[in-house]
mmCIF file of C-alpha atoms in Angstrom:
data_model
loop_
_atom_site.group_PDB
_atom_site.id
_atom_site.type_symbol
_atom_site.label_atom_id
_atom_site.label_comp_id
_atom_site.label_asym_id
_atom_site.label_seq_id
_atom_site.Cartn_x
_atom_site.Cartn_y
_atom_site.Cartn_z
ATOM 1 C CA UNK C 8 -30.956 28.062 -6.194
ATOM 2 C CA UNK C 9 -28.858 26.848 -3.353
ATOM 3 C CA UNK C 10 -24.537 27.239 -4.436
ATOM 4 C CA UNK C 11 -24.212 23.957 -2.380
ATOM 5 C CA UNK C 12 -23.160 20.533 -3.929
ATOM 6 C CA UNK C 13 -25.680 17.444 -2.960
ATOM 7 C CA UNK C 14 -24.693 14.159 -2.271
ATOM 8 C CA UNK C 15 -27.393 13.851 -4.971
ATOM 9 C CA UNK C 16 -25.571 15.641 -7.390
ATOM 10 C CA UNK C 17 -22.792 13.645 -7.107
ATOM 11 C CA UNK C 18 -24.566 10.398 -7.034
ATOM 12 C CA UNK C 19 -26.221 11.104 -9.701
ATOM 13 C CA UNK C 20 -23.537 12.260 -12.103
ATOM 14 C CA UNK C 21 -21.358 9.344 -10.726
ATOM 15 C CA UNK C 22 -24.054 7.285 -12.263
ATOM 16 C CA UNK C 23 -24.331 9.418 -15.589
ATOM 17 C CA UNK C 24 -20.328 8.858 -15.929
ATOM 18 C CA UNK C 25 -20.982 5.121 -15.692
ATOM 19 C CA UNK C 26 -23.618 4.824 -18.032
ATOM 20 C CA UNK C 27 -22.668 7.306 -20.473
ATOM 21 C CA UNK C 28 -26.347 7.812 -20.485
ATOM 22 C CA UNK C 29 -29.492 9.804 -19.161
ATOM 23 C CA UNK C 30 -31.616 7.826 -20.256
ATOM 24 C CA UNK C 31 -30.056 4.453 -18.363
ATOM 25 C CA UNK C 32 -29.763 5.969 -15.678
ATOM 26 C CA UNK C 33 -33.059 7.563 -15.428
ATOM 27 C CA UNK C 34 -34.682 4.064 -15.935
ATOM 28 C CA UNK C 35 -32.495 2.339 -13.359
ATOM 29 C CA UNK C 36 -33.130 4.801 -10.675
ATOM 30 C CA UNK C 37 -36.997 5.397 -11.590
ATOM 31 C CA UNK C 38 -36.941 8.827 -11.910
ATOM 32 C CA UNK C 39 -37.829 10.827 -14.690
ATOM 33 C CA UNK C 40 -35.483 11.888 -17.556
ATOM 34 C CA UNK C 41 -36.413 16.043 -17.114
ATOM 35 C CA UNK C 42 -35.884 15.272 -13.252
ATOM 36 C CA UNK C 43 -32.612 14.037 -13.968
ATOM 37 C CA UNK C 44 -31.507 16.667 -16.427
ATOM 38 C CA UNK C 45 -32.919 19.495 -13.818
ATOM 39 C CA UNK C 46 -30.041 17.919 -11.097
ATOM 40 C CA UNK C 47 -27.527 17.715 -13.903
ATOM 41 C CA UNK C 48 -28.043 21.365 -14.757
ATOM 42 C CA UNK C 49 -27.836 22.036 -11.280
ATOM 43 C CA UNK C 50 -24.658 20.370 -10.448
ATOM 44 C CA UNK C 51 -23.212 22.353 -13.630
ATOM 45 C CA UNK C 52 -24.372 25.962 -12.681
ATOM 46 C CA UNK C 53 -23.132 25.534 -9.269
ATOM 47 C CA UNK C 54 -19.422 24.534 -10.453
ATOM 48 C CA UNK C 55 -20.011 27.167 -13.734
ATOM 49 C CA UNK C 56 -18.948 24.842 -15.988
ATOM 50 C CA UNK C 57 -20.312 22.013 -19.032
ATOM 51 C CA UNK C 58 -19.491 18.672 -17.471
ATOM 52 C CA UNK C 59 -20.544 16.808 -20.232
ATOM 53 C CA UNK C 60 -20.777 16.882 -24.260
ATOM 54 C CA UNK C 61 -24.361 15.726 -25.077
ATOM 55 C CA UNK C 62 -23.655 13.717 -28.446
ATOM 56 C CA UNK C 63 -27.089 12.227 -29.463
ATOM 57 C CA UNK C 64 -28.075 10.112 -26.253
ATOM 58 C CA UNK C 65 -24.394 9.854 -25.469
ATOM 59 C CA UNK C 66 -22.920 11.623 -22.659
ATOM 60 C CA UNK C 67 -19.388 12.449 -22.542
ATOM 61 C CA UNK C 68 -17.326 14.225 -20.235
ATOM 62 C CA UNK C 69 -15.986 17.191 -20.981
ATOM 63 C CA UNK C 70 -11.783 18.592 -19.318
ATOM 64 C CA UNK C 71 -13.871 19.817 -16.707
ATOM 65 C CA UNK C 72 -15.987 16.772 -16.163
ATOM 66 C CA UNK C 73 -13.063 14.626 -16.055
ATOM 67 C CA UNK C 74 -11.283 16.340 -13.177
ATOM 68 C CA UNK C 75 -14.369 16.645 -11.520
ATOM 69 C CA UNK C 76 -14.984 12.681 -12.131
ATOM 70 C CA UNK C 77 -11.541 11.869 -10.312
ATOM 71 C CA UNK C 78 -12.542 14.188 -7.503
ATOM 72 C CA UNK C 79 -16.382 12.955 -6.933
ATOM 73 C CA UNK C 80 -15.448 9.239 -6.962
ATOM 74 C CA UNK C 81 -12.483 10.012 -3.944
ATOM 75 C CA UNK C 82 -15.699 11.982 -1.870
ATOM 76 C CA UNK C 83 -18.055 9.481 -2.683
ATOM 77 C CA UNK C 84 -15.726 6.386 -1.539
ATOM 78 C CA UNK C 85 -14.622 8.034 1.397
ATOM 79 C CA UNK C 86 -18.237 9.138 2.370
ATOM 80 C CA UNK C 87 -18.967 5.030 1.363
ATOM 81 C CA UNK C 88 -16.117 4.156 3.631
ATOM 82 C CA UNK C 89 -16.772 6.723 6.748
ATOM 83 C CA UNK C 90 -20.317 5.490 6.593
ATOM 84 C CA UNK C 91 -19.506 1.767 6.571
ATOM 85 C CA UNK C 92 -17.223 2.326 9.574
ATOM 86 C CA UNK C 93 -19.532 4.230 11.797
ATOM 87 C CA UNK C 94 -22.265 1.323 11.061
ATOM 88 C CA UNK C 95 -19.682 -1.841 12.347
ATOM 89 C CA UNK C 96 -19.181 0.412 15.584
ATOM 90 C CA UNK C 97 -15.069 1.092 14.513
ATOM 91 C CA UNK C 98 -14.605 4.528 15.963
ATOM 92 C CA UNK C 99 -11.114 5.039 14.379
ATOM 93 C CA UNK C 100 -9.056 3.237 11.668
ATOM 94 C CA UNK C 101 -5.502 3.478 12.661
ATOM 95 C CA UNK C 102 -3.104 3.632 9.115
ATOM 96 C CA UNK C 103 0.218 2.035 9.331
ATOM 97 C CA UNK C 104 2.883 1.751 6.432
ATOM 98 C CA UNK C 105 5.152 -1.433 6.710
ATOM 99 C CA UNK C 106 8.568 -2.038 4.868
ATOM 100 C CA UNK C 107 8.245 -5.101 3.048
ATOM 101 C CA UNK C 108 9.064 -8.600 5.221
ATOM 102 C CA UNK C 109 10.469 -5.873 8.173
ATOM 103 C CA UNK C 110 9.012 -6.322 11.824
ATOM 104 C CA UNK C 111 6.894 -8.932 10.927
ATOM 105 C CA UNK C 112 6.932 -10.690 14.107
ATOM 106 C CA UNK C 113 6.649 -7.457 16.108
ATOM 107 C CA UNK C 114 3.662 -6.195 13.632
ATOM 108 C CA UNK C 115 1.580 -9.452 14.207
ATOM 109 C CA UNK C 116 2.032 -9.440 18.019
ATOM 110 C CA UNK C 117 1.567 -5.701 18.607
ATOM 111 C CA UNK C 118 -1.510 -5.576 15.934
ATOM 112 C CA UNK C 119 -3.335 -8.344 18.037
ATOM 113 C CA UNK C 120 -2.843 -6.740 21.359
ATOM 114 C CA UNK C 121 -3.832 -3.528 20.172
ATOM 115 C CA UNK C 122 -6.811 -4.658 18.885
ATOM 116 C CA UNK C 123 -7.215 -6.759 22.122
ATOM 117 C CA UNK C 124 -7.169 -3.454 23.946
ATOM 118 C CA UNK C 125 -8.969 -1.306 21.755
ATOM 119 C CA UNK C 126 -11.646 -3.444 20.186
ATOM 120 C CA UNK C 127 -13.373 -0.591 18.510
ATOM 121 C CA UNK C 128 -10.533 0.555 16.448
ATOM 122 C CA UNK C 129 -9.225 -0.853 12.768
ATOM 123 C CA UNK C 130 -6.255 -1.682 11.414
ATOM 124 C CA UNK C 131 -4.950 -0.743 7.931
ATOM 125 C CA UNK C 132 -1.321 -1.911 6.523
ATOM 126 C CA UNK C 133 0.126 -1.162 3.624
ATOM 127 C CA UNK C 134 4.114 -1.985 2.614
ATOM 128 C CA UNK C 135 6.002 -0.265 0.126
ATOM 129 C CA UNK C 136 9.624 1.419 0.010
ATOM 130 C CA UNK C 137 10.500 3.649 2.771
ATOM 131 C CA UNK C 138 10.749 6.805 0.231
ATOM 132 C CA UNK C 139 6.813 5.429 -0.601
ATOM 133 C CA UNK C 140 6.104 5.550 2.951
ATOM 134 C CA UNK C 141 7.708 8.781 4.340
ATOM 135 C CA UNK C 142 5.879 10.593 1.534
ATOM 136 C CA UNK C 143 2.477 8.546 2.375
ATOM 137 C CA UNK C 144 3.487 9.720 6.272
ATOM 138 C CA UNK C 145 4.096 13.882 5.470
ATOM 139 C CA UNK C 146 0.754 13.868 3.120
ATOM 140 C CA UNK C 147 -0.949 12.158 6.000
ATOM 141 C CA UNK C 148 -2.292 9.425 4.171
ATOM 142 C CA UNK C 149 -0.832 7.086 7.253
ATOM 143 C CA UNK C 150 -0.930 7.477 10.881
ATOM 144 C CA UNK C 151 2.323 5.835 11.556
ATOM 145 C CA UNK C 152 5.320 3.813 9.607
ATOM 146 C CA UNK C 153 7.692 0.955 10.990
ATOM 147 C CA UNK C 154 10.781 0.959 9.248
ATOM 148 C CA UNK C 155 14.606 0.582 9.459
ATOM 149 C CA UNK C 156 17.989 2.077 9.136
ATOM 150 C CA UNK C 157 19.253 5.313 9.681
ATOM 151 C CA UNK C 158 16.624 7.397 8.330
ATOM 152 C CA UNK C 159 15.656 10.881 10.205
ATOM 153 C CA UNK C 160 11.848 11.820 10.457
ATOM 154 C CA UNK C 161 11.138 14.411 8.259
ATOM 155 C CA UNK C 162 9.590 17.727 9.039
ATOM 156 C CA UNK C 163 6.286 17.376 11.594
ATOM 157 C CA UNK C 164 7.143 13.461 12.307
ATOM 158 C CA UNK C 165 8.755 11.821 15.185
ATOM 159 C CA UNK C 166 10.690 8.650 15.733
ATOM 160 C CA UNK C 167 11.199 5.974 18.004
ATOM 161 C CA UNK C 168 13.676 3.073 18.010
ATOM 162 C CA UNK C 169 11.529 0.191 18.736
ATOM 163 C CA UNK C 170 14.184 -3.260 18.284
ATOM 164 C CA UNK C 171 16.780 -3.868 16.417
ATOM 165 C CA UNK C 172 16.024 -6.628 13.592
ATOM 166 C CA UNK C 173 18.531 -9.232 12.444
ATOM 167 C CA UNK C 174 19.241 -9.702 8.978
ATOM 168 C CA UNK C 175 20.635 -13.501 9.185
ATOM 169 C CA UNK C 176 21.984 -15.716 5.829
ATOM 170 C CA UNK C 177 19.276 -18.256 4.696
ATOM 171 C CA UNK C 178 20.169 -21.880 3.061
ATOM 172 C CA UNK C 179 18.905 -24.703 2.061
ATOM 173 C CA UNK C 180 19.655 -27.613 5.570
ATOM 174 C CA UNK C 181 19.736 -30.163 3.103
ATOM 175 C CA UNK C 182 22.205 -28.560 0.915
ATOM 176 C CA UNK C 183 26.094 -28.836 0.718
ATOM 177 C CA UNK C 184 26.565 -25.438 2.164
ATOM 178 C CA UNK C 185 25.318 -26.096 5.513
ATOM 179 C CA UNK C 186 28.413 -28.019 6.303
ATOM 180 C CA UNK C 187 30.411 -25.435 5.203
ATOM 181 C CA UNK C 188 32.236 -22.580 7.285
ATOM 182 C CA UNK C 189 30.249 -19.276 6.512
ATOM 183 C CA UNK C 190 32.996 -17.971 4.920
ATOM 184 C CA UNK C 191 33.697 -20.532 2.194
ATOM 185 C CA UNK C 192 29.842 -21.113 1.184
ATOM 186 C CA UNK C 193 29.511 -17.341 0.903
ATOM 187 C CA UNK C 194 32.152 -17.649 -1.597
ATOM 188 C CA UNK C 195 30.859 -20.540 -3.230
ATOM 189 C CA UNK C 196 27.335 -19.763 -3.113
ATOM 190 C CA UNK C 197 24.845 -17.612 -5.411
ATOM 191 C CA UNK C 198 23.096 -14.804 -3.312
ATOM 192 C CA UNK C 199 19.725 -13.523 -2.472
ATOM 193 C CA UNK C 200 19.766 -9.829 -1.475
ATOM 194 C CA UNK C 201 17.314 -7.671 -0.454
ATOM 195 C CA UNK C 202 16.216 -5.468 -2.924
ATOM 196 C CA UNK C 203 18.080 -1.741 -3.625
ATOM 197 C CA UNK C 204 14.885 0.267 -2.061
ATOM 198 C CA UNK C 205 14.835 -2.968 1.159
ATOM 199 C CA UNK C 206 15.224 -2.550 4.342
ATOM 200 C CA UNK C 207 18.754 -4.385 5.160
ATOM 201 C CA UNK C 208 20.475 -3.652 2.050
ATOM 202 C CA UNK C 209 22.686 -1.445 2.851
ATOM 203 C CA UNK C 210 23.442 -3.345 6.170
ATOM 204 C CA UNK C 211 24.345 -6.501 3.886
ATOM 205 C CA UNK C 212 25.896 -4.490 1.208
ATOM 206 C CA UNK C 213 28.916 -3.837 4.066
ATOM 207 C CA UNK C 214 28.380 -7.371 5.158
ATOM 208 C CA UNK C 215 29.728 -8.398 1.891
ATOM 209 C CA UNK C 216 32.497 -5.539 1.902
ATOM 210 C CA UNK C 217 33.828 -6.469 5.059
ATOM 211 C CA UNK C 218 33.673 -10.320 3.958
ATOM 212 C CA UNK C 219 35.775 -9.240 0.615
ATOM 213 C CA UNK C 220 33.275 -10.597 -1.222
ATOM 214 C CA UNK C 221 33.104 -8.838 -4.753
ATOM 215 C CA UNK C 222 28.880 -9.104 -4.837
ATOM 216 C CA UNK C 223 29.201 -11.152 -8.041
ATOM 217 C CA UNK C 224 26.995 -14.341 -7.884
ATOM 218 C CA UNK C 225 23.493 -12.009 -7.162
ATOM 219 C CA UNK C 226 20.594 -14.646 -8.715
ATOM 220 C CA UNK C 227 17.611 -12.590 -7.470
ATOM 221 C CA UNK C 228 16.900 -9.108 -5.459
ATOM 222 C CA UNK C 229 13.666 -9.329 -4.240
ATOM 223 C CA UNK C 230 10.894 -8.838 -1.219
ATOM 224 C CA UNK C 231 8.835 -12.199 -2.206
ATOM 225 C CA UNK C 232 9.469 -14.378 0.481
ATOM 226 C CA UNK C 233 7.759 -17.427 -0.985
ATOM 227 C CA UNK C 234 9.940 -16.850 -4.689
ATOM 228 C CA UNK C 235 13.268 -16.336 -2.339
ATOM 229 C CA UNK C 236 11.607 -19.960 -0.543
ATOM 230 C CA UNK C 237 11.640 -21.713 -3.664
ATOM 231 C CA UNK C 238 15.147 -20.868 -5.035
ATOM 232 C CA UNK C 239 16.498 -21.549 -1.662
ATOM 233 C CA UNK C 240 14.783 -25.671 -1.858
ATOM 234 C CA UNK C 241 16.354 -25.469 -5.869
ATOM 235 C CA UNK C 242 19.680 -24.060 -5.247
ATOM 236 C CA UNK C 243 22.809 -23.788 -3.381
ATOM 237 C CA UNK C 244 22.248 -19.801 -2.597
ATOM 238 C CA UNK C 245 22.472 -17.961 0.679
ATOM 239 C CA UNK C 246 19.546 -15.617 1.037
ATOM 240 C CA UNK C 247 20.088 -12.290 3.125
ATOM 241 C CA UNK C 248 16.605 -11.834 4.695
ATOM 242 C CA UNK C 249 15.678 -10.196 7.809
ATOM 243 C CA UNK C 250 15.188 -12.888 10.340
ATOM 244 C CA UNK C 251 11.496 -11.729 11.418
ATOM 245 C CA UNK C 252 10.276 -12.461 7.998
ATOM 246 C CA UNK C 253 11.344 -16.028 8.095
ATOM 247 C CA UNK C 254 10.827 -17.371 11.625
ATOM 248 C CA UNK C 255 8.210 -19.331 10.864
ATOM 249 C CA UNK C 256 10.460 -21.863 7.973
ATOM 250 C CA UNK C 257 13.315 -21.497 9.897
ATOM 251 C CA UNK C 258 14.214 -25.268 11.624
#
């Protein structure tokens, strides 16, 4: 017997972990039960171990089967998604990590001229905090990351300082703070900040030292643009957001 795992194999016991039984799965694949077994026996002399507990006509996975579940499912969804890509003619998917609302201007225009001038190429984003994406980036799970502040690249990465973005105070133009000098509606108005983990925090964090302003009055921390949107319209706040992220509502 060949010591090399099938697609089949894993197809098959993909399907048997679904069902939680031969039988179903013999029926809705039209193959016979004994055939079915005969691959299942396979698959478990070629890793040496039971994957599954037969329990009457229940089948249930075994330590071993489990881990090998969680492994299988990864190979078979990459396989899915390597296949799928080859088929729409994309040659290479290029991965990029995002901080949230950081760039976005630069992101959209650069993302459309890349794809202008590589038409056989895919893009895949993905925020999350830049701890989140430097670990993503030294696993290799993304290509690339565009993020902010004074962060070094870490062991087998390089960096580039593309622009500088400008973290600018939000309000409401209808409001009463509008009309006020910066100084006194920062100390008269409840605050949006950027969340702990957010790009800009720190920048705004000595904003608000330099200003002597305490940092009482915080209403909400957050990444959300629309939920900051909404509190700005429904209260007299200033909201600390980098200016990329809002061009489009700003007047």
């Amino acid at each position: 017997m060949t010591t090399a795992i099938k697609l089949r194999h894993l197809r098959i016991f993909q399907a048997i972990v679904a069902a939680g039984s031969l039988a179903l799965v013999a029926k809705a694949q039209k193959i016979s039960q004994p055939a079915l077994s005969r691959s299942l026996a396979e698959l478990e002399t070629i890793l040496g171990k039971p994957l599954f507990l037969r329990k009457g006509r229940k089948m249930i996975l075994t330590d071993a089967g489990r881990a090998f579940d969680q492994y299988s499912a990864l190979s078979l969804s990459s396989l899915d998604q390597a296949m799928a890509v080859v088929q729409s003619g994309i040659i290479a998917v290029l991965r990029i990590g995002l901080l949230p609302n950081f760039a976005q201007g630069f992101v959209r225009d650069s993302v459309v001229k890349f794809l202008d001038d590589h038409p056989h190429h895919q893009i895949s984003l993905c925020e999350g905090t830049q701890a989140f994406l430097q670990n993503e980036l030294s696993t290799r799970s993304l290509d690339l990351i565009i993020s902010g502040g004074a962060s070094l690249p870490s062991a087998g990465t390089d960096a580039k300082l593309l622009y500088d973005e400008e973290i600018i105070a939000v309000t409401d133009p209808s409001g009463k703070l509008v009309n006020l000098p910066y100084a006194q509606a920062l100390s008269e108005a409840r605050l949006i900040l950027p969340r702990a983990s957010d790009f800009g925090r720190s920048e705004v964090d000595n904003h608000l030292c330099q200003m002597k302003h305490s940092g009482s009055g915080v209403i909400l921390e957050t990444s959300v643009v629309a939920a900051a949107l909404n509190v700005v319209q429904s209260a007299e706040v200033l909201w600390f957001v980098c200016r990329s992220a809002v061009a489009p509502y700003l007047a």
